[in-house]
CSV table of C-alpha atoms in Angstrom, one decimal:
chain,number,residue,atom,x,y,z
C,866,MET,CA,-170.5,-66.1,-108.0
C,867,ASN,CA,-166.9,-67.0,-107.4
C,868,ILE,CA,-164.3,-66.5,-110.1
C,869,SER,CA,-161.0,-68.3,-109.9
C,870,GLU,CA,-158.1,-69.5,-112.0
C,871,SER,CA,-158.9,-73.0,-113.2
C,872,SER,CA,-156.8,-75.8,-114.9
C,873,ASP,CA,-159.1,-78.8,-114.7
C,874,LYS,CA,-159.0,-79.5,-118.5
C,875,LYS,CA,-161.8,-82.2,-118.5
C,876,THR,CA,-164.3,-79.9,-116.7
C,877,LEU,CA,-163.4,-76.9,-118.8
C,878,THR,CA,-163.8,-78.8,-122.1
C,879,LYS,CA,-167.2,-80.1,-120.9
C,880,ILE,CA,-168.5,-76.6,-120.3
C,881,HIS,CA,-167.6,-75.5,-123.8
C,882,GLU,CA,-169.3,-78.6,-125.3
C,883,THR,CA,-172.5,-77.8,-123.3
C,884,ALA,CA,-172.4,-74.0,-124.0
C,885,PHE,CA,-171.8,-74.3,-127.7
C,886,GLY,CA,-174.2,-77.2,-128.4
C,887,ASP,CA,-173.9,-80.3,-130.5
C,888,LYS,CA,-172.5,-78.8,-133.6
C,889,ALA,CA,-169.8,-76.4,-132.4
C,890,GLY,CA,-169.4,-77.7,-128.9
C,891,PRO,CA,-167.0,-80.5,-129.7
C,892,VAL,CA,-164.9,-78.3,-131.9
C,893,ILE,CA,-164.6,-75.6,-129.3
C,894,ALA,CA,-163.9,-78.1,-126.5
C,895,THR,CA,-161.0,-79.6,-128.6
C,896,LEU,CA,-159.7,-76.1,-129.2
C,897,VAL,CA,-159.7,-75.4,-125.4
C,898,ALA,CA,-157.9,-78.7,-124.7
C,899,ASP,CA,-155.4,-77.9,-127.4
C,900,LEU,CA,-154.8,-74.3,-126.1
C,901,LEU,CA,-154.3,-75.6,-122.5
C,902,GLU,CA,-151.5,-77.8,-123.8
C,903,ASP,CA,-150.0,-75.3,-126.4
C,904,THR,CA,-146.7,-73.8,-125.2
C,905,THR,CA,-147.1,-71.0,-127.8
C,906,ALA,CA,-150.2,-69.9,-125.9
C,907,VAL,CA,-148.2,-69.2,-122.7
C,908,PRO,CA,-148.7,-67.0,-120.8
C,909,ARG,CA,-152.4,-67.7,-120.7
C,910,LEU,CA,-155.1,-66.8,-118.3
C,911,SER,CA,-157.9,-69.4,-117.6
C,912,LEU,CA,-160.7,-68.2,-115.4
C,913,ALA,CA,-163.8,-70.1,-114.3
C,914,ALA,CA,-167.0,-68.9,-112.6
C,915,PHE,CA,-168.8,-71.0,-110.0
C,916,ASP,CA,-172.1,-70.9,-108.0
C,917,GLU,CA,-173.6,-73.3,-105.5
C,918,LYS,CA,-174.5,-75.7,-108.4
C,919,GLY,CA,-170.9,-75.7,-109.7
C,920,LEU,CA,-169.1,-74.4,-112.8
C,921,MET,CA,-171.1,-71.8,-114.7
C,922,GLY,CA,-168.6,-70.3,-117.1
C,923,HIS,CA,-165.1,-70.3,-118.4
C,924,ILE,CA,-162.9,-67.8,-120.3
C,925,LEU,CA,-159.5,-68.3,-121.8
C,926,PHE,CA,-156.9,-65.6,-122.8
C,927,THR,CA,-153.8,-66.8,-124.7
C,928,LYS,CA,-150.6,-65.1,-125.8
C,929,ALA,CA,-150.5,-63.4,-129.2
C,930,LEU,CA,-147.9,-61.3,-131.0
C,931,LEU,CA,-148.4,-58.2,-133.1
C,932,THR,CA,-146.2,-58.2,-136.2
C,933,GLY,CA,-145.5,-55.3,-138.5
C,934,THR,CA,-144.6,-52.8,-135.7
C,935,ASP,CA,-141.4,-51.9,-134.1
C,936,ILE,CA,-143.1,-50.9,-130.8
C,937,ALA,CA,-143.0,-53.5,-128.0
C,938,VAL,CA,-146.6,-54.4,-127.1
C,939,SER,CA,-148.0,-57.2,-125.0
C,940,VAL,CA,-151.0,-58.9,-126.6
C,941,ARG,CA,-153.6,-61.5,-125.7
C,942,LEU,CA,-156.5,-63.2,-127.5
C,943,LEU,CA,-159.8,-63.9,-125.8
C,944,ALA,CA,-160.9,-67.2,-127.1
C,945,PRO,CA,-163.2,-68.8,-126.2
C,946,LEU,CA,-165.8,-67.7,-123.6
C,947,ALA,CA,-168.5,-70.2,-122.6
C,948,VAL,CA,-171.4,-69.8,-120.2
C,949,LEU,CA,-173.7,-72.7,-119.4
C,950,PRO,CA,-177.2,-72.2,-120.8
C,951,ARG,CA,-178.8,-72.2,-117.3
C,952,THR,CA,-176.8,-69.0,-116.5
C,953,GLN,CA,-176.7,-67.2,-119.8
C,954,GLY,CA,-178.0,-63.7,-119.6
C,955,THR,CA,-177.2,-63.3,-115.9
C,956,GLY,CA,-173.9,-61.4,-116.3
C,957,VAL,CA,-171.6,-64.4,-115.8
C,958,GLY,CA,-169.8,-63.8,-119.2
C,959,GLN,CA,-169.4,-60.1,-118.7
C,960,ALA,CA,-168.0,-60.8,-115.1
C,961,LEU,CA,-165.5,-63.2,-116.5
C,962,ILE,CA,-164.4,-60.7,-119.2
C,963,ARG,CA,-164.1,-57.9,-116.7
C,964,GLU,CA,-162.1,-60.0,-114.3
C,965,GLY,CA,-159.8,-61.3,-117.0
C,966,LEU,CA,-159.2,-57.8,-118.4
C,967,GLU,CA,-158.4,-56.4,-115.0
C,968,ARG,CA,-155.9,-59.2,-114.3
C,969,LEU,CA,-154.3,-58.8,-117.7
C,970,LYS,CA,-154.0,-55.0,-117.3
C,971,ALA,CA,-152.4,-55.5,-113.9
C,972,SER,CA,-149.8,-57.9,-115.4
C,973,GLY,CA,-148.8,-55.3,-118.1
C,974,VAL,CA,-150.9,-56.5,-121.1
C,975,ASP,CA,-151.6,-53.7,-123.6
C,976,LEU,CA,-154.1,-55.1,-126.1
C,977,VAL,CA,-156.7,-57.9,-126.1
C,978,PHE,CA,-158.3,-59.0,-129.3
C,979,VAL,CA,-161.5,-61.1,-129.8
C,980,LEU,CA,-163.4,-62.5,-132.7
C,981,GLY,CA,-166.9,-62.5,-131.4
C,982,HIS,CA,-170.5,-61.1,-131.4
C,983,PRO,CA,-170.3,-57.4,-132.2
C,984,GLY,CA,-173.4,-56.8,-130.0
C,985,TYR,CA,-171.9,-58.5,-126.9
C,986,TYR,CA,-168.2,-57.6,-126.6
C,987,PRO,CA,-168.5,-53.8,-126.8
C,988,LYS,CA,-170.3,-53.9,-123.4
C,989,ALA,CA,-166.8,-54.9,-122.1
C,990,GLY,CA,-165.0,-52.1,-123.9
C,991,PHE,CA,-164.1,-53.9,-127.2
C,992,ILE,CA,-164.2,-51.8,-130.4
C,993,PRO,CA,-163.7,-52.8,-134.1
C,994,ALA,CA,-160.0,-53.6,-134.6
C,995,GLY,CA,-159.8,-53.5,-138.4
C,996,VAL,CA,-160.5,-49.7,-138.6
C,997,HIS,CA,-157.6,-49.2,-136.2
C,998,GLY,CA,-155.2,-51.0,-138.5
C,999,PHE,CA,-155.2,-54.4,-136.8
C,1000,THR,CA,-155.4,-57.5,-139.0
C,1001,ALA,CA,-156.6,-60.9,-137.8
C,1002,PRO,CA,-154.4,-64.0,-138.3
C,1003,TYR,CA,-156.8,-65.0,-141.2
C,1004,PRO,CA,-158.9,-62.7,-143.3
C,1005,ILE,CA,-162.3,-61.8,-141.8
C,1006,PRO,CA,-165.1,-61.5,-144.4
C,1007,GLU,CA,-166.2,-57.9,-144.9
C,1008,LYS,CA,-169.7,-58.8,-143.6
C,1009,ASP,CA,-168.2,-59.9,-140.3
C,1010,ALA,CA,-165.6,-57.1,-140.0
C,1011,GLY,CA,-167.3,-55.8,-136.9
C,1012,ALA,CA,-166.7,-59.1,-135.1
C,1013,TRP,CA,-162.9,-58.6,-135.1
C,1014,MET,CA,-162.4,-56.4,-132.0
C,1015,VAL,CA,-159.8,-55.0,-129.7
C,1016,THR,CA,-159.6,-53.3,-126.3
C,1017,ASP,CA,-156.6,-51.1,-125.3
C,1018,LEU,CA,-156.2,-51.8,-121.7
C,1019,ASN,CA,-153.8,-48.9,-121.0
C,1020,GLY,CA,-155.2,-46.4,-123.5
C,1021,SER,CA,-151.8,-46.0,-125.1
C,1022,CYS,CA,-151.8,-48.1,-128.3
C,1023,LEU,CA,-154.8,-47.2,-130.5
C,1024,GLY,CA,-153.8,-44.7,-133.1
C,1025,ARG,CA,-150.1,-45.2,-132.3
C,1026,ILE,CA,-149.5,-48.7,-133.6
C,1027,SER,CA,-151.0,-51.2,-136.0
C,1028,GLY,CA,-150.1,-54.7,-137.3
C,1029,LYS,CA,-151.2,-58.2,-137.8
C,1030,VAL,CA,-152.0,-60.5,-134.9
C,1031,GLN,CA,-150.1,-63.8,-134.7
C,1032,CYS,CA,-151.9,-66.3,-132.5
C,1033,ALA,CA,-150.9,-69.5,-130.7
C,1034,ARG,CA,-150.4,-72.7,-132.9
C,1035,ALA,CA,-153.7,-74.3,-131.7
C,1036,LEU,CA,-155.6,-71.2,-132.9
C,1037,ASP,CA,-153.7,-70.8,-136.1
C,1038,ARG,CA,-156.2,-72.5,-138.4
C,1039,PRO,CA,-158.6,-70.7,-140.8
C,1040,GLU,CA,-161.6,-72.6,-139.4
C,1041,HIS,CA,-161.1,-70.8,-136.0
C,1042,TRP,CA,-161.4,-67.4,-137.7
C,1043,ARG,CA,-165.0,-67.4,-138.9
C,1044,GLU,CA,-167.7,-65.6,-137.0
C-alpha cells in the first residue's frame, strides 16, 4: 500500500460515493468536494491509499479552531475517512489515520477531533472528547456522546484546556454532526 497526498477532487469524491453507499455517499462526496474548495478549511491534509488496483482509501483533515480558551492550540478535524468495500477490514483506514496523525504532529498540530464510530477510532488513539470539556460545533445527542472524540498529539492539552470546536464553513451545518 502506498499513501500519498492527493488533490484529484473527482477521484476523491468518487471513492466517498462508493464507500458510503447510495444513501450517504453523494452527501459525503459533496462535502469532500466542498471542503477541498473551502478556504476556511486550510491548512488541510488530504491523503490517499493505493494498491496495484488503484485508489483504496482517502482521509481528509481540515483546520478547526478551539473557542473559549486563551491558550493557543492548533486543531484539526478528521472528516471524512473512506475505504473502498473491497479493502475494508484490511487496515487501510487505520494506516491512513496513523499517517495523517504523524504528519499533523510533525507540523505542530495539538488536537485532532472526529465524530465517528466509537468502536473504530479508539484503535488510533481517540478518546471521548465531551468528558474532557470539548464541545462539538453542534450538539451531539447523549446516546451518541461517545462518537465525539479527540486525540492529543503532544500529550499536553487534555486536562489543561477545554472549549468549543469551530469548524470550516463547509462542515458548519447541523446535518454533518449526526453520528
